[in-house]
GROMACS .gro file of N, CA, C and O in nm:
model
  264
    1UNK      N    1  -0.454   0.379   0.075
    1UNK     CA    2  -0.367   0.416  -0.034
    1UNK      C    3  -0.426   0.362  -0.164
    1UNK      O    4  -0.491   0.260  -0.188
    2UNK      N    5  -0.378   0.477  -0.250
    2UNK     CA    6  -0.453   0.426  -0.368
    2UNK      C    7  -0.407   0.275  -0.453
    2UNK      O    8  -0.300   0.231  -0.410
    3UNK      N    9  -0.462   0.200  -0.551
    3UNK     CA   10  -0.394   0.035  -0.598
    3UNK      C   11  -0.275   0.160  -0.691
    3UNK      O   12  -0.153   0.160  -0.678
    4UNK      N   13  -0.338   0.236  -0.762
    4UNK     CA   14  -0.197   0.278  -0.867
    4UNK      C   15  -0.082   0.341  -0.797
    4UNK      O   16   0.006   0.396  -0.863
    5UNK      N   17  -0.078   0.336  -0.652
    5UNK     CA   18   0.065   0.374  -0.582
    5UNK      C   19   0.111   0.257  -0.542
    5UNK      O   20   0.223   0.284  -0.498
    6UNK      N   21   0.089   0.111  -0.527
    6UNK     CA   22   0.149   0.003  -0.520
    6UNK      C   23   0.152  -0.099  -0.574
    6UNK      O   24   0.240  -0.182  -0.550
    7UNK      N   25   0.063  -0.116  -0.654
    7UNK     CA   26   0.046  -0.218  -0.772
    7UNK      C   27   0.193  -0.256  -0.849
    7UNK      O   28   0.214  -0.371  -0.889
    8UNK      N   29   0.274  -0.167  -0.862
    8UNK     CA   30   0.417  -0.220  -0.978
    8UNK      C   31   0.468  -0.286  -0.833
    8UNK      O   32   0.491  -0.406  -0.851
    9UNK      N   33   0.483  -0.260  -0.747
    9UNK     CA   34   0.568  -0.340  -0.668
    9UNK      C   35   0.525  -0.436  -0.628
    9UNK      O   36   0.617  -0.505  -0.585
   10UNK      N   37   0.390  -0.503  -0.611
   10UNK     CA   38   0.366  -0.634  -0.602
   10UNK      C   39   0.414  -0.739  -0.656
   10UNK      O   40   0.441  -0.750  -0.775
   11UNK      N   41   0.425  -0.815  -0.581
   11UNK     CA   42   0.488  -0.968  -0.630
   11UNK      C   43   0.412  -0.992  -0.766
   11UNK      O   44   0.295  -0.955  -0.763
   12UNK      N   45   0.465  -1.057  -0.907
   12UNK     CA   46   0.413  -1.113  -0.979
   12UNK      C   47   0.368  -1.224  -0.976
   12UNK      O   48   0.361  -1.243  -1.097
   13UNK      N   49   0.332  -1.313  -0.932
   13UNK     CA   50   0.255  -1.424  -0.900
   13UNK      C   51   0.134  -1.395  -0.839
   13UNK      O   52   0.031  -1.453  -0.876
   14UNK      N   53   0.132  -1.303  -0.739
   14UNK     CA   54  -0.002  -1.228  -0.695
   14UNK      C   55  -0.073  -1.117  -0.766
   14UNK      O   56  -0.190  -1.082  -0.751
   15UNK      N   57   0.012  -1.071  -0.840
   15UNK     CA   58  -0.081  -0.986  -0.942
   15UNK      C   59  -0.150  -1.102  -1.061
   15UNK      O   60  -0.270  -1.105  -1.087
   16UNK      N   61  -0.069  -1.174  -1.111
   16UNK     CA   62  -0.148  -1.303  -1.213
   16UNK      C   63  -0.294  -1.395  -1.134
   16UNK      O   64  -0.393  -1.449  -1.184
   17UNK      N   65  -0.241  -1.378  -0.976
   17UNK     CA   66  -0.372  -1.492  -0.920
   17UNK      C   67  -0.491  -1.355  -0.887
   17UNK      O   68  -0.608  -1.393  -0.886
   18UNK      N   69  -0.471  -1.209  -0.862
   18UNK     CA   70  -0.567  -1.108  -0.873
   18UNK      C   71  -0.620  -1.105  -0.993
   18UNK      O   72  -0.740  -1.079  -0.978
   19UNK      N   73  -0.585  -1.121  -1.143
   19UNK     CA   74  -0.616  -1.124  -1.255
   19UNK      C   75  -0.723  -1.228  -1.261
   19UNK      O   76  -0.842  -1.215  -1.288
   20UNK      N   77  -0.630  -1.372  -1.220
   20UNK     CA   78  -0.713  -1.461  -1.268
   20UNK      C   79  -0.795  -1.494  -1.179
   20UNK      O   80  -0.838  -1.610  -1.176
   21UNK      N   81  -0.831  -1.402  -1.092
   21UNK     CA   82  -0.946  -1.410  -0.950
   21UNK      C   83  -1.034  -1.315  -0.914
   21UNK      O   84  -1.092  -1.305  -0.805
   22UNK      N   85  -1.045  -1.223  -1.041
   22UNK     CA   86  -1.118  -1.111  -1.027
   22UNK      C   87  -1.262  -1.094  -0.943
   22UNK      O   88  -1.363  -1.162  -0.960
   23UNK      N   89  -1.241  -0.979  -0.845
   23UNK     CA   90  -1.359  -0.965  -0.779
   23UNK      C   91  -1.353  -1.105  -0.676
   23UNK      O   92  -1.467  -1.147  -0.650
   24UNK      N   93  -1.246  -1.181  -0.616
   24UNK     CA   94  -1.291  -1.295  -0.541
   24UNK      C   95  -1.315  -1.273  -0.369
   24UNK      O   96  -1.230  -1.214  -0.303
   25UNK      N   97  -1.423  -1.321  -0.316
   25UNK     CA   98  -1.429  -1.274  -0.171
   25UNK      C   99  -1.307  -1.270  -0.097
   25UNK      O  100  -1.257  -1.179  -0.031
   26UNK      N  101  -1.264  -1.397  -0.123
   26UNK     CA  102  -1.165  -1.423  -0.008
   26UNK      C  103  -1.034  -1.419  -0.104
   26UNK      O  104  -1.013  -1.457  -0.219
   27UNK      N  105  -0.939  -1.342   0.017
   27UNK     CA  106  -0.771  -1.350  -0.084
   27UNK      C  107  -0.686  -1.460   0.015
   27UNK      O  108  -0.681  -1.465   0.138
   28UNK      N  109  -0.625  -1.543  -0.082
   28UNK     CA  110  -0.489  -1.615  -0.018
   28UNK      C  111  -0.397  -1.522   0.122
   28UNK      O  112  -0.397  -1.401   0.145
   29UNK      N  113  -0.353  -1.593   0.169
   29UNK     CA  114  -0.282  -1.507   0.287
   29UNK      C  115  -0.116  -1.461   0.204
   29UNK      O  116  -0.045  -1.369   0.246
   30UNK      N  117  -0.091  -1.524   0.117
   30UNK     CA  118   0.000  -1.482  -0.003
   30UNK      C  119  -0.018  -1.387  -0.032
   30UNK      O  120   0.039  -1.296   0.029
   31UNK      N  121  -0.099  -1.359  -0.131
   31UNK     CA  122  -0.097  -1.228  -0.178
   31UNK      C  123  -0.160  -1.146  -0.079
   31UNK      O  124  -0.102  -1.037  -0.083
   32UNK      N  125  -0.254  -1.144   0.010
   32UNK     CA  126  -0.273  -0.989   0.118
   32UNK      C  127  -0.127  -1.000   0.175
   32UNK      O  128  -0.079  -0.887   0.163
   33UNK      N  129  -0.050  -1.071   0.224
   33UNK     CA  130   0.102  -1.020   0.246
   33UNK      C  131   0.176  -0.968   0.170
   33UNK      O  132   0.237  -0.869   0.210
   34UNK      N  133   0.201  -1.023   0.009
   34UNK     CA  134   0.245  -0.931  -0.103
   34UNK      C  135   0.192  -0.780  -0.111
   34UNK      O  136   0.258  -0.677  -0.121
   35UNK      N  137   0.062  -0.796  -0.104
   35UNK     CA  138  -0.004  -0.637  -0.074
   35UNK      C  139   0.013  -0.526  -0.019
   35UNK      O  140   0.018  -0.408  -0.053
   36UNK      N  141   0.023  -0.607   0.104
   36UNK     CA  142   0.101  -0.539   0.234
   36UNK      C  143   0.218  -0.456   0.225
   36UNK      O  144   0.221  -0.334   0.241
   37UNK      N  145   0.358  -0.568   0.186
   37UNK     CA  146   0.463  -0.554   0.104
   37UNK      C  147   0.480  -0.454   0.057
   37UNK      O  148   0.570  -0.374   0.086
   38UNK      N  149   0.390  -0.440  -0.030
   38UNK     CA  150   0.431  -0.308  -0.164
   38UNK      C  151   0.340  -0.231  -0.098
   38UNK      O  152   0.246  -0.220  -0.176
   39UNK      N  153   0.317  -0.176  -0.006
   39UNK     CA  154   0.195  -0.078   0.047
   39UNK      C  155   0.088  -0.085   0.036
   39UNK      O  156   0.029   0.022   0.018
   40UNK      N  157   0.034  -0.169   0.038
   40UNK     CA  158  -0.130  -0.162   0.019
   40UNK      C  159  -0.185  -0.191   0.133
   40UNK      O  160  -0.119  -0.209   0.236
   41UNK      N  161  -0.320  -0.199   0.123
   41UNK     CA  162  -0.408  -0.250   0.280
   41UNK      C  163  -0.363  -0.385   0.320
   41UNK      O  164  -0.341  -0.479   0.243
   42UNK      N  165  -0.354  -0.385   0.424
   42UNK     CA  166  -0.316  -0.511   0.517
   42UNK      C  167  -0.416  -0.517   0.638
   42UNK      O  168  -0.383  -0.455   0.739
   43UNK      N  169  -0.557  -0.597   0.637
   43UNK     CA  170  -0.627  -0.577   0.697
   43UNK      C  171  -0.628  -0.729   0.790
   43UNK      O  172  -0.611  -0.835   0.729
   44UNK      N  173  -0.643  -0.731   0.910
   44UNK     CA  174  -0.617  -0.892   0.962
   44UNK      C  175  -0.715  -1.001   0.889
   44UNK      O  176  -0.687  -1.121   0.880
   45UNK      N  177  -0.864  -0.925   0.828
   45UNK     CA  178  -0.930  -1.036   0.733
   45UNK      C  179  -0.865  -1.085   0.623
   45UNK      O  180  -0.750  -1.055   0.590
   46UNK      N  181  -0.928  -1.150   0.574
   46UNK     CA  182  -0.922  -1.195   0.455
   46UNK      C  183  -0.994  -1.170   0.346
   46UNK      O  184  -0.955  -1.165   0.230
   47UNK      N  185  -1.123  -1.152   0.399
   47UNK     CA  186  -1.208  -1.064   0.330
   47UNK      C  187  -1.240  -0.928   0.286
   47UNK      O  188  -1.275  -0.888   0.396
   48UNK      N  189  -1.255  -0.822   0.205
   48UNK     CA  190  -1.284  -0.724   0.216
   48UNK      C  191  -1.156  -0.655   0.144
   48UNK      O  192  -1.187  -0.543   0.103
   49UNK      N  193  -1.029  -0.688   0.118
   49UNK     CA  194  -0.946  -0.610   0.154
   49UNK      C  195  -0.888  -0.496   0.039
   49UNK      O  196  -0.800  -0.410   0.046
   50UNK      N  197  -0.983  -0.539  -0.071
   50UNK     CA  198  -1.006  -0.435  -0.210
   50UNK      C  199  -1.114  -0.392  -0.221
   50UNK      O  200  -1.201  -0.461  -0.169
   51UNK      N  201  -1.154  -0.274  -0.285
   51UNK     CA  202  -1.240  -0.196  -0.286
   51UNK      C  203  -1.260  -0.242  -0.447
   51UNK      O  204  -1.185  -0.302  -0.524
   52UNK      N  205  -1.393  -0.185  -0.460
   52UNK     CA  206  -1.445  -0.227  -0.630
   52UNK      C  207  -1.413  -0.157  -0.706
   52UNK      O  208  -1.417  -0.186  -0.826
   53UNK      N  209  -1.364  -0.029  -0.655
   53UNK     CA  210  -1.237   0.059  -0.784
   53UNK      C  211  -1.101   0.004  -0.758
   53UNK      O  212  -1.010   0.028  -0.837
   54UNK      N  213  -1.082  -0.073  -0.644
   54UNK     CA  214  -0.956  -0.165  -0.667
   54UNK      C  215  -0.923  -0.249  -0.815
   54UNK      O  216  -0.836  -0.252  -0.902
   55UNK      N  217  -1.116  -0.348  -0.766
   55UNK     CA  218  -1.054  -0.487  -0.866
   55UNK      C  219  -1.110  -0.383  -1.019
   55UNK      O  220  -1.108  -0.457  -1.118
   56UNK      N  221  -1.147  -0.268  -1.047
   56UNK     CA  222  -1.178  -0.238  -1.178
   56UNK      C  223  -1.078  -0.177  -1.231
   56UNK      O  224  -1.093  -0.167  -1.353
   57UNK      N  225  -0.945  -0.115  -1.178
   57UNK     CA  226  -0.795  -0.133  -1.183
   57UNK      C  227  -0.745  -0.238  -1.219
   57UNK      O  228  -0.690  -0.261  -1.327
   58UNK      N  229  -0.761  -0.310  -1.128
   58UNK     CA  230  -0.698  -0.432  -1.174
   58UNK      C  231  -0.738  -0.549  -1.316
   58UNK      O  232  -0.663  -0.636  -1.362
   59UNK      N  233  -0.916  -0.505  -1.372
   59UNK     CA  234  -0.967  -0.537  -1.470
   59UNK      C  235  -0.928  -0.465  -1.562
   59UNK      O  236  -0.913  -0.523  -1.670
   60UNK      N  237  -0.903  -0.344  -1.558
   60UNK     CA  238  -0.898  -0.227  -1.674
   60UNK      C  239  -0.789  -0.195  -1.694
   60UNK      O  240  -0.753  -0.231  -1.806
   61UNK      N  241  -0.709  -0.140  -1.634
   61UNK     CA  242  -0.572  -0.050  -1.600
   61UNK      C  243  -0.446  -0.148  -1.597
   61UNK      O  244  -0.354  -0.124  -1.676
   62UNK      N  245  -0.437  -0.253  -1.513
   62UNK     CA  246  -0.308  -0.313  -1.498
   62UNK      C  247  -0.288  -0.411  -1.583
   62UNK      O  248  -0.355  -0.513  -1.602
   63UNK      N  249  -0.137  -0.355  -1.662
   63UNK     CA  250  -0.072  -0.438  -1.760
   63UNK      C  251   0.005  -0.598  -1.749
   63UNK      O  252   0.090  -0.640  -1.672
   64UNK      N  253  -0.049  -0.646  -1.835
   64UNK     CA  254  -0.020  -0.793  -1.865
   64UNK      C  255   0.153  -0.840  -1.846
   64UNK      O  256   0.207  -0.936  -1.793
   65UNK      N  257   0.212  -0.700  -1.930
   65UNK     CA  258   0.383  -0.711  -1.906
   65UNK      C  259   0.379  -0.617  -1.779
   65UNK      O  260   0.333  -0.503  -1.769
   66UNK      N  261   0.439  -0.698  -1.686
   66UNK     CA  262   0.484  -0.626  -1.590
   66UNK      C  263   0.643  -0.670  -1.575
   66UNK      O  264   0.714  -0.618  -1.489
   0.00000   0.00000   0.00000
């Protein structure tokens, strides 16, 4: 699924630590469950679980006021 069909429903605390963690290998088990949550990939790693037009969404596209 695409990030712009679940991104508003993510937890805000996990969208601020995706911001301030751009591009990071590994995600907290926090936010890939928030992810999950609002529909996104829920993969049993930890690794991997955004794609690089994910985090360039999340660099470019997703707003500061949420």
């Amino acid at each position: 699924m695409e990030i712009f069909m679940w991104w508003l429903d993510i937890n805000i605390e996990s969208k601020e630590w995706l911001r301030d963690n751009l591009r990071a290998k590994e995600l907290p088990l926090q936010v890939i469950q928030h992810i999950a949550e609002a529909g996104g990939p829920h993969p049993d790693d930890v690794t991997g679980i955004l794609t690089e037009a994910d985090w360039d969404f999340i660099e470019t596209q997703s707003e500061f006021v949420d």
